[in-house]
mmCIF file with all atom_site columns, C-alpha atoms and ligand atoms in Angstrom:
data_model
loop_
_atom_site.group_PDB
_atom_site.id
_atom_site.type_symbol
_atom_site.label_atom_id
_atom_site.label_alt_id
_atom_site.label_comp_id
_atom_site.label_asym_id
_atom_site.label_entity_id
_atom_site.label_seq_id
_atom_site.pdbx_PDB_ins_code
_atom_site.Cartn_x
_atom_site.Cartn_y
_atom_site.Cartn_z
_atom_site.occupancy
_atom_site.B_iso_or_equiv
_atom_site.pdbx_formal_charge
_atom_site.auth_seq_id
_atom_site.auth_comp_id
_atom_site.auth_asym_id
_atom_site.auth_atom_id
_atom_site.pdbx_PDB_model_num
ATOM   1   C CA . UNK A 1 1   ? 116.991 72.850  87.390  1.00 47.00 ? 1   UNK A CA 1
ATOM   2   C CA . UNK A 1 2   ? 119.257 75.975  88.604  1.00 62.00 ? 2   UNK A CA 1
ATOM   3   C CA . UNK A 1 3   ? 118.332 77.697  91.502  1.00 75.00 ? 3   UNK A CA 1
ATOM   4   C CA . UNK A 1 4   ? 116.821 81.001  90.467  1.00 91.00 ? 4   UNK A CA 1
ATOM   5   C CA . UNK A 1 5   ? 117.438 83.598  93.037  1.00 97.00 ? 5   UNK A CA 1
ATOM   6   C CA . UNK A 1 6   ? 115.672 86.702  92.490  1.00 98.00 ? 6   UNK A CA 1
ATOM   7   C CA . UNK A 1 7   ? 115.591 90.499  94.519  1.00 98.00 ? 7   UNK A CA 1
ATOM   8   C CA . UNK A 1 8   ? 113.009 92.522  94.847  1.00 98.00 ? 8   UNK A CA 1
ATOM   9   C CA . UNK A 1 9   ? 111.841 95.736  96.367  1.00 99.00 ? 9   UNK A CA 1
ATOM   10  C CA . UNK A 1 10  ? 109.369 98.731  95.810  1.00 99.00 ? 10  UNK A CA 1
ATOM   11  C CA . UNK A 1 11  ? 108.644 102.080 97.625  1.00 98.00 ? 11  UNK A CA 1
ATOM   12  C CA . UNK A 1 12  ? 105.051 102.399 98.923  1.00 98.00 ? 12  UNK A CA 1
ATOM   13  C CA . UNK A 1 13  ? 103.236 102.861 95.341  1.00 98.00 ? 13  UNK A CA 1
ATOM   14  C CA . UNK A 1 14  ? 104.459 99.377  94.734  1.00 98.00 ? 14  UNK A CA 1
ATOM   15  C CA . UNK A 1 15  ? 104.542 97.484  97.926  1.00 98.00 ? 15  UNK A CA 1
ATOM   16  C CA . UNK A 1 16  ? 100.990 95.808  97.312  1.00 98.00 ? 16  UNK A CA 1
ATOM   17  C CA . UNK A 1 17  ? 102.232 94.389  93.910  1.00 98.00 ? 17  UNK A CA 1
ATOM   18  C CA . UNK A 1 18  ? 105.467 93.863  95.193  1.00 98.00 ? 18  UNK A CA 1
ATOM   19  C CA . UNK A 1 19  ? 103.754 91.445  97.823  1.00 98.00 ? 19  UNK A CA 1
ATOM   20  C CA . UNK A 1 20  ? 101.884 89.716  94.621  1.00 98.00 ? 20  UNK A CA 1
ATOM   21  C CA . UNK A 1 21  ? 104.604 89.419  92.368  1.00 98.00 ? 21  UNK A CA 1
ATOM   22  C CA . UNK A 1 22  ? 106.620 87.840  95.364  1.00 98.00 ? 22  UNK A CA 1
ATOM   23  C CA . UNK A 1 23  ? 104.393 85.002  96.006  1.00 98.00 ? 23  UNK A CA 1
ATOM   24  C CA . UNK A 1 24  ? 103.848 84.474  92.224  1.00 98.00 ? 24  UNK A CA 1
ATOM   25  C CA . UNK A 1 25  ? 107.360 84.035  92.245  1.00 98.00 ? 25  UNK A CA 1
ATOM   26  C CA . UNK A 1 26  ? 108.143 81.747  94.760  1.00 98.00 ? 26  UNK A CA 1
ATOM   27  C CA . UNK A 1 27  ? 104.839 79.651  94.111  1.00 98.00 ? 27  UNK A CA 1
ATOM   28  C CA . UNK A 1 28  ? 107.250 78.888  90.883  1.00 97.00 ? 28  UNK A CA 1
ATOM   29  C CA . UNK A 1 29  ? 109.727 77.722  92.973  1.00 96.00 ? 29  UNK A CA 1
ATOM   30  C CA . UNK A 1 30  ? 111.958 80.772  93.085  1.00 97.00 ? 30  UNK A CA 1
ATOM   31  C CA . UNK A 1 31  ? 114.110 82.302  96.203  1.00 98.00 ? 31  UNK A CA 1
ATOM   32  C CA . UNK A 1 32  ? 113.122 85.585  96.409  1.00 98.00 ? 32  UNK A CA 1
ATOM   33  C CA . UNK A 1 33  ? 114.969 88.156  98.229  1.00 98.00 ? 33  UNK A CA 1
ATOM   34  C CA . UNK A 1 34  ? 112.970 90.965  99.519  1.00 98.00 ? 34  UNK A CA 1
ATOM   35  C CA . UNK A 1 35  ? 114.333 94.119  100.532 1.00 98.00 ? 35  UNK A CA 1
ATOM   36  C CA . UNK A 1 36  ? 111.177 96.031  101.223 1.00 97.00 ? 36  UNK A CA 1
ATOM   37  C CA . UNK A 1 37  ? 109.253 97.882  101.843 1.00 98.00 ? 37  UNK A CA 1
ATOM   38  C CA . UNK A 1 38  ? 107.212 96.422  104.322 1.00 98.00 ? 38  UNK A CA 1
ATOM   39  C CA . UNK A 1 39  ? 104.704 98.817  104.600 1.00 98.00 ? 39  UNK A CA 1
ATOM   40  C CA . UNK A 1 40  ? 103.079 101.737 103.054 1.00 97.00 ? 40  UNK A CA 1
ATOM   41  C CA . UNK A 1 41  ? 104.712 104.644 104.600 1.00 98.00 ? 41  UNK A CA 1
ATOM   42  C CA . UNK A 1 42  ? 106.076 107.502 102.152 1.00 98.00 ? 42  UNK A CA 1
ATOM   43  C CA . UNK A 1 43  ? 109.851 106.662 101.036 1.00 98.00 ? 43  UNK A CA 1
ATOM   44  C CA . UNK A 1 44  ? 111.890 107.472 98.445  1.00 98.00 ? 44  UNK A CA 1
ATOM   45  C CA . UNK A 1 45  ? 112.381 105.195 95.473  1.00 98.00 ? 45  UNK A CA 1
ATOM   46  C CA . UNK A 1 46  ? 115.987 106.013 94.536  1.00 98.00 ? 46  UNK A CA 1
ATOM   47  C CA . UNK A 1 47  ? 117.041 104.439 98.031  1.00 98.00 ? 47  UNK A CA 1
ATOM   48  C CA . UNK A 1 48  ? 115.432 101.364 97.255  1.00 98.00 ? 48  UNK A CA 1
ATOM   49  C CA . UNK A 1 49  ? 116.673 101.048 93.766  1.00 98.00 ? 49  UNK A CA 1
ATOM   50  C CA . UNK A 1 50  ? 120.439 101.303 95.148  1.00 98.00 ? 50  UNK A CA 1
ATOM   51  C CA . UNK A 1 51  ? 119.331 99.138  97.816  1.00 98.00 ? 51  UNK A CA 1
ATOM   52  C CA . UNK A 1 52  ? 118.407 96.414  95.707  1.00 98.00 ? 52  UNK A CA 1
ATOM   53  C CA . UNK A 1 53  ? 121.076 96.614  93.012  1.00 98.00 ? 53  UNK A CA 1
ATOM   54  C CA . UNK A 1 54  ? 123.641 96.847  95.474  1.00 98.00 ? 54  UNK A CA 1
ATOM   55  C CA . UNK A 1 55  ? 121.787 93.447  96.881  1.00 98.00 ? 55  UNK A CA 1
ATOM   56  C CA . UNK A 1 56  ? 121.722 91.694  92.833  1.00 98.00 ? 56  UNK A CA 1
ATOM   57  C CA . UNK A 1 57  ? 125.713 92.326  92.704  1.00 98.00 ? 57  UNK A CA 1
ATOM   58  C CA . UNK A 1 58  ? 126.363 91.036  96.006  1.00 98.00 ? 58  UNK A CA 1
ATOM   59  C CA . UNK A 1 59  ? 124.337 88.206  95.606  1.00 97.00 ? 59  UNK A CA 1
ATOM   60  C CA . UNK A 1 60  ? 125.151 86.943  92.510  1.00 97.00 ? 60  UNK A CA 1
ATOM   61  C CA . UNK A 1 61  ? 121.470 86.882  91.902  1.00 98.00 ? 61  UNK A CA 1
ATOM   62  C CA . UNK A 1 62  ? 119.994 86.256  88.282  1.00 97.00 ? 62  UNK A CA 1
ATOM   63  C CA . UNK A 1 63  ? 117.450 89.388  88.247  1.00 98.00 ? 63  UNK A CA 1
ATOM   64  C CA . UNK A 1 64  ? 116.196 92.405  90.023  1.00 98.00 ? 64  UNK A CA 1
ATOM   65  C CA . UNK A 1 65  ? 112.765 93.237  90.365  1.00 98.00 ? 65  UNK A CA 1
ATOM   66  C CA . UNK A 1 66  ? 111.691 97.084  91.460  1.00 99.00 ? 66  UNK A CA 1
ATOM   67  C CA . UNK A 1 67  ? 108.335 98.889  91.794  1.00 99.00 ? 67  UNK A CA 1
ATOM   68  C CA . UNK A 1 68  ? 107.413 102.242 92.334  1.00 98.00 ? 68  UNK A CA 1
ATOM   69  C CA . UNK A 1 69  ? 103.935 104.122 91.538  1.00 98.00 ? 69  UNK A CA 1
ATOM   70  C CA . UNK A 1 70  ? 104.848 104.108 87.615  1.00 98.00 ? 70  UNK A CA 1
ATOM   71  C CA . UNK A 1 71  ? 108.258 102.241 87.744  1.00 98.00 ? 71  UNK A CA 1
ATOM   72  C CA . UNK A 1 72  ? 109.340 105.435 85.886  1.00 98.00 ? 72  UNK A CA 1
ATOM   73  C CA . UNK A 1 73  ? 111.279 107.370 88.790  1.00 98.00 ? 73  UNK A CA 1
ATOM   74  C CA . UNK A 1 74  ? 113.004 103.655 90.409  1.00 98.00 ? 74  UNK A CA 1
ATOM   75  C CA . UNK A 1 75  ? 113.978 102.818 86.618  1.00 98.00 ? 75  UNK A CA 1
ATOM   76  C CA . UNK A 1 76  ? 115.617 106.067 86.063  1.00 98.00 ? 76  UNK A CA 1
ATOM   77  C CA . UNK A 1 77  ? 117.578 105.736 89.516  1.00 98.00 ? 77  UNK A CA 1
ATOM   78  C CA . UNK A 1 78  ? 118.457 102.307 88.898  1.00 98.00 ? 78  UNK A CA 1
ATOM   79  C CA . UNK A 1 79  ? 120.090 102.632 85.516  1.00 98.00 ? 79  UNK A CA 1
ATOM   80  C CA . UNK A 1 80  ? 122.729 105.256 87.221  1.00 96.00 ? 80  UNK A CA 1
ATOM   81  C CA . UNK A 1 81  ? 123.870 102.379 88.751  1.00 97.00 ? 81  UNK A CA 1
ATOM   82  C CA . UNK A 1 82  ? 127.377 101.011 86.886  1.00 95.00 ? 82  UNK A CA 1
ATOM   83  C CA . UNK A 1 83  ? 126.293 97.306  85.783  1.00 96.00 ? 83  UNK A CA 1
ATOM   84  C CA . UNK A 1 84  ? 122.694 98.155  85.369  1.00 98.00 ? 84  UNK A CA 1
ATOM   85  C CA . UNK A 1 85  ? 120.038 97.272  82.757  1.00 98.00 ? 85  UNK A CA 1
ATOM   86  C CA . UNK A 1 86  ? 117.070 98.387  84.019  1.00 98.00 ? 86  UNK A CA 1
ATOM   87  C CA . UNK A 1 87  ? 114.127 98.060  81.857  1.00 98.00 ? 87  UNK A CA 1
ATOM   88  C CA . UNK A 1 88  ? 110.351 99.443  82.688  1.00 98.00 ? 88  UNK A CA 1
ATOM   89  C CA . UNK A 1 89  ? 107.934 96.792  81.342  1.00 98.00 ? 89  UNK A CA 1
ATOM   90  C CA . UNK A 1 90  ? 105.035 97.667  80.125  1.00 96.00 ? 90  UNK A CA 1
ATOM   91  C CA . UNK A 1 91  ? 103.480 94.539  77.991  1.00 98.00 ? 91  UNK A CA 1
ATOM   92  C CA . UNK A 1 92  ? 104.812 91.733  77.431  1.00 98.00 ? 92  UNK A CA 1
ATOM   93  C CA . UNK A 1 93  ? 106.637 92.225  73.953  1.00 98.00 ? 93  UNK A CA 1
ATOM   94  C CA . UNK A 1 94  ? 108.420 94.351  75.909  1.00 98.00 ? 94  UNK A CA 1
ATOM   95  C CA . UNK A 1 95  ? 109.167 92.129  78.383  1.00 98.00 ? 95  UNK A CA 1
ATOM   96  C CA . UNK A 1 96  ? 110.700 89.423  75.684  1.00 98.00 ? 96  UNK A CA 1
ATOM   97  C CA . UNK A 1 97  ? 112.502 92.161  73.881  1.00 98.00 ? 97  UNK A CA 1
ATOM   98  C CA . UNK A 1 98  ? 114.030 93.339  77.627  1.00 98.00 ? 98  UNK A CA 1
ATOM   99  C CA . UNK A 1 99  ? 116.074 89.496  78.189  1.00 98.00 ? 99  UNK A CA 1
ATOM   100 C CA . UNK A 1 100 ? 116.381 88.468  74.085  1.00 98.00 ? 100 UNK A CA 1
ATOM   101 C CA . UNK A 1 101 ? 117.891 92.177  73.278  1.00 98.00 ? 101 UNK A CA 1
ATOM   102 C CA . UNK A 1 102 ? 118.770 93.994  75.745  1.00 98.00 ? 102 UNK A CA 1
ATOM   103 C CA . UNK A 1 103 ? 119.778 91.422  78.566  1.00 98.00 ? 103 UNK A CA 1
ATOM   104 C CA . UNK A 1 104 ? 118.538 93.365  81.618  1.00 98.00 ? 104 UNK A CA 1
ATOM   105 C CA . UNK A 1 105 ? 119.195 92.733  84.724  1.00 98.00 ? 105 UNK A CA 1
ATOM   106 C CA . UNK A 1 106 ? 116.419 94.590  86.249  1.00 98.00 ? 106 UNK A CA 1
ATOM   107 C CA . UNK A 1 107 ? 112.752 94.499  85.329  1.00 98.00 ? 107 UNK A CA 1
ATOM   108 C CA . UNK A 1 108 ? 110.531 97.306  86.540  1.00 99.00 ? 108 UNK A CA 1
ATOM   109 C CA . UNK A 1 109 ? 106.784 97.751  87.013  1.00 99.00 ? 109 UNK A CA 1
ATOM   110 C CA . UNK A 1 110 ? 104.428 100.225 88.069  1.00 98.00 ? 110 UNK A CA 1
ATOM   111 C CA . UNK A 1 111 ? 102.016 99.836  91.007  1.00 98.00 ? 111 UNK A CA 1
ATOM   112 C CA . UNK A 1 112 ? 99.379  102.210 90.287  1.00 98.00 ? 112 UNK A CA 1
ATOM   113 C CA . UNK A 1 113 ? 99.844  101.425 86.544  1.00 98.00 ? 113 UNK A CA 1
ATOM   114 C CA . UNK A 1 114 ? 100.214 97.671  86.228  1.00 98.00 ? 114 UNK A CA 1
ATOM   115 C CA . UNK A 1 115 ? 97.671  95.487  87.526  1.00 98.00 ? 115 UNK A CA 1
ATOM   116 C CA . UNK A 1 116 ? 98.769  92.024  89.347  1.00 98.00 ? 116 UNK A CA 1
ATOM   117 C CA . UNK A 1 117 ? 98.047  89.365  86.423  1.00 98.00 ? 117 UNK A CA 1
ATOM   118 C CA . UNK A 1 118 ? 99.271  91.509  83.588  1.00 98.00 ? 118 UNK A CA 1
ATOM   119 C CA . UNK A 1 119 ? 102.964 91.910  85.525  1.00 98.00 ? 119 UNK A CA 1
ATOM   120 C CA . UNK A 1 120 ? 102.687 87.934  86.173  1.00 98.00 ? 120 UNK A CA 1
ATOM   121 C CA . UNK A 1 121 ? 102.371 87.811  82.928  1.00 98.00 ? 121 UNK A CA 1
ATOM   122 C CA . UNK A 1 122 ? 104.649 90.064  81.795  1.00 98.00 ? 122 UNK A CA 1
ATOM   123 C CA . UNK A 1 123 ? 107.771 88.366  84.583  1.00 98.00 ? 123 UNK A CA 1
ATOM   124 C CA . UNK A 1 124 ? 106.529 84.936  83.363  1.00 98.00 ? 124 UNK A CA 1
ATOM   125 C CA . UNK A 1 125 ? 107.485 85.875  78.970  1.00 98.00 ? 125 UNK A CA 1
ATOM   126 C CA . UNK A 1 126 ? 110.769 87.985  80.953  1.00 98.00 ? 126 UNK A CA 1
ATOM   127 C CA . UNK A 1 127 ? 112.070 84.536  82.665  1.00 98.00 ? 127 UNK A CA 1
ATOM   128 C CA . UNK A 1 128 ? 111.460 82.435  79.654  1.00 97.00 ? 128 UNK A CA 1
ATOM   129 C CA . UNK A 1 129 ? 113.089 84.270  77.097  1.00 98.00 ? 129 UNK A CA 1
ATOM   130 C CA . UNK A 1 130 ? 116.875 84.002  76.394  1.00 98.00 ? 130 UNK A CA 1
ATOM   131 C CA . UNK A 1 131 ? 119.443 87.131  75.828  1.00 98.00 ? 131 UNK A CA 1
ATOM   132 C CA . UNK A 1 132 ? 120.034 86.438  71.667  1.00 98.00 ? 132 UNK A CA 1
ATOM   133 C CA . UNK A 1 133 ? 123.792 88.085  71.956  1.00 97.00 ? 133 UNK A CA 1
ATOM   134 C CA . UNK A 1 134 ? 125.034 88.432  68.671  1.00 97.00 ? 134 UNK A CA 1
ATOM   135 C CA . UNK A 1 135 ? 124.641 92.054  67.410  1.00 97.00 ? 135 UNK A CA 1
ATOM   136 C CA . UNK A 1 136 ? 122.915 92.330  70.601  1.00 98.00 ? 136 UNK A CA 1
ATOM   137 C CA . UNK A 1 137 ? 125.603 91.750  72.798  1.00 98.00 ? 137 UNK A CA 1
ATOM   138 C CA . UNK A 1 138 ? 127.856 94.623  70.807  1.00 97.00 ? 138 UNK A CA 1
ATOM   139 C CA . UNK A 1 139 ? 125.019 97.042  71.279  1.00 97.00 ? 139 UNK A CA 1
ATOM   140 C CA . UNK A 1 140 ? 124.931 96.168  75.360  1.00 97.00 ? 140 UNK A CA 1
ATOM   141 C CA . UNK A 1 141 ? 128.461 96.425  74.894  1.00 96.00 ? 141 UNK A CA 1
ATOM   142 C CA . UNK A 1 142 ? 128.084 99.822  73.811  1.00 96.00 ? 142 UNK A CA 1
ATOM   143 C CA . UNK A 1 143 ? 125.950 100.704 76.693  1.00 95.00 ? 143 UNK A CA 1
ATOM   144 C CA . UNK A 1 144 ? 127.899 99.191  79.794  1.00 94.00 ? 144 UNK A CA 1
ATOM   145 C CA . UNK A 1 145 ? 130.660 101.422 78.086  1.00 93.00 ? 145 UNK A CA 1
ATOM   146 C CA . UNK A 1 146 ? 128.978 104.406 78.302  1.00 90.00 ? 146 UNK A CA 1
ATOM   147 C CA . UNK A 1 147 ? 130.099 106.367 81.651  1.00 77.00 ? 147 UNK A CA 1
ATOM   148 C CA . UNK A 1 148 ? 130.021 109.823 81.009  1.00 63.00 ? 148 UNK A CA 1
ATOM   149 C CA . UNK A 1 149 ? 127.866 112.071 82.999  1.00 56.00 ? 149 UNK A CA 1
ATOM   150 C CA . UNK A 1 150 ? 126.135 115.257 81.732  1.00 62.00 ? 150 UNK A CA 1
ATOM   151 C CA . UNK A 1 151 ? 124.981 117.491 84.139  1.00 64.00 ? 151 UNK A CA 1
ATOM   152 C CA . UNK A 1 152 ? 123.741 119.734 81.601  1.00 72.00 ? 152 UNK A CA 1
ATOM   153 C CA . UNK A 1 153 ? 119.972 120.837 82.593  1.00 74.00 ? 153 UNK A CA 1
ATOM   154 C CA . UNK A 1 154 ? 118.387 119.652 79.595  1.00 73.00 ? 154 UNK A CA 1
ATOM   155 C CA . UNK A 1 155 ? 114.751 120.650 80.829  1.00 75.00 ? 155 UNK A CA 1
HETATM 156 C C1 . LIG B 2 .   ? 105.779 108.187 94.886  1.00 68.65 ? 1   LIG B C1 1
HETATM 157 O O1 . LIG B 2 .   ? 104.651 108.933 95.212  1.00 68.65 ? 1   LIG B O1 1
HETATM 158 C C2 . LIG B 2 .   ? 105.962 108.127 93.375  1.00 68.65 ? 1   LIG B C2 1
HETATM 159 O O2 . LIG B 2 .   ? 106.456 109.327 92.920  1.00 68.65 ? 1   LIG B O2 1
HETATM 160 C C3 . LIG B 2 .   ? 106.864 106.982 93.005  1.00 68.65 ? 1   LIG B C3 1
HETATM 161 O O3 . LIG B 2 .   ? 106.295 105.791 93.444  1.00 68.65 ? 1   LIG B O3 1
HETATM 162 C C4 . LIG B 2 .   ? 107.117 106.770 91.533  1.00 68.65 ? 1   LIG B C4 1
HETATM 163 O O4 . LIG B 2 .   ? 105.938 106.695 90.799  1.00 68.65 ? 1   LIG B O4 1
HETATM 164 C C5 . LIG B 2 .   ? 108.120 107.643 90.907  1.00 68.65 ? 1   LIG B C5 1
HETATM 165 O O5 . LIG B 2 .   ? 108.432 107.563 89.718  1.00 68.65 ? 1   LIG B O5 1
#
């Protein structure tokens, strides 16, 4: 079987389930990476997201995993990063659609919105499904091309 190397890191709404999800993982026989937090003092989520993808490219890892309170603000600063598919799971259709379509490379959660069993759940249909390619892969294509940035205020 391939070694499955994974990283993982939250801010302090997700360091409990970060803690879960890490021994779910490696109770599956998984090296897991984990570049924090270590405790529950305030920090801010966008440093841990470049933390952490900075950590997958270096690594040569297979996936990222990153918490925050609602996996909303980490998912947002993660897909700035060139290279990154960051999807924010929230069942787990979403979770099979976010390897078989979209082949991402970072799966997101939210601490104070996803209990422990449900994200096991949801990581467990992530790491069995299969990126499809195909059309697929031209419509990834399409998104690792995109590199523009508008700083329009939009809101
Ligand atoms: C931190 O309080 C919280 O804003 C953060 O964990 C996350 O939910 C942001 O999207």
């Amino acid at each position: 079987m391939a070694l499955i190397m994974i990283i993982i890191g939250s801010d302090h709404g997700g360091f409990k389930l970060k803690g879960e999800l890490k021994n779910f993982l490696e109770e599956k026989g998984k090296t897991v990476i984990d570049c924090g937090v270590f405790n529950e003092e305030s920090v801010d989520y966008p440093d841990i997201a470049q933390l952490v993808c900075n950590r997958l490219f270096e690594k040569k890892a297979s996936f990222a995993v990153l918490i925050c309170g609602t996996g909303i603000g980490i998912s947002i600063a993660a897909n700035k990063i060139k290279g990154i598919r960051a999807a924010l799971i929230c069942n787990e259709f979403s979770a099979k659609m976010a390897s078989e379509h979209n082949n991402a490379n970072v799966v997101c959660f939210g601490g104070r919105t996803t209990n422990f069993d449900s994200a096991a759940k949801m990581l467990d249909v992530f790491m069995t499904s299969k990126f499809q390619g195909g059309r697929h892969q031209a419509r990834v294509d399409k998104i690792m091309s995109i590199g523009e940035c508008n700083n329009e205020k939009t809101r």
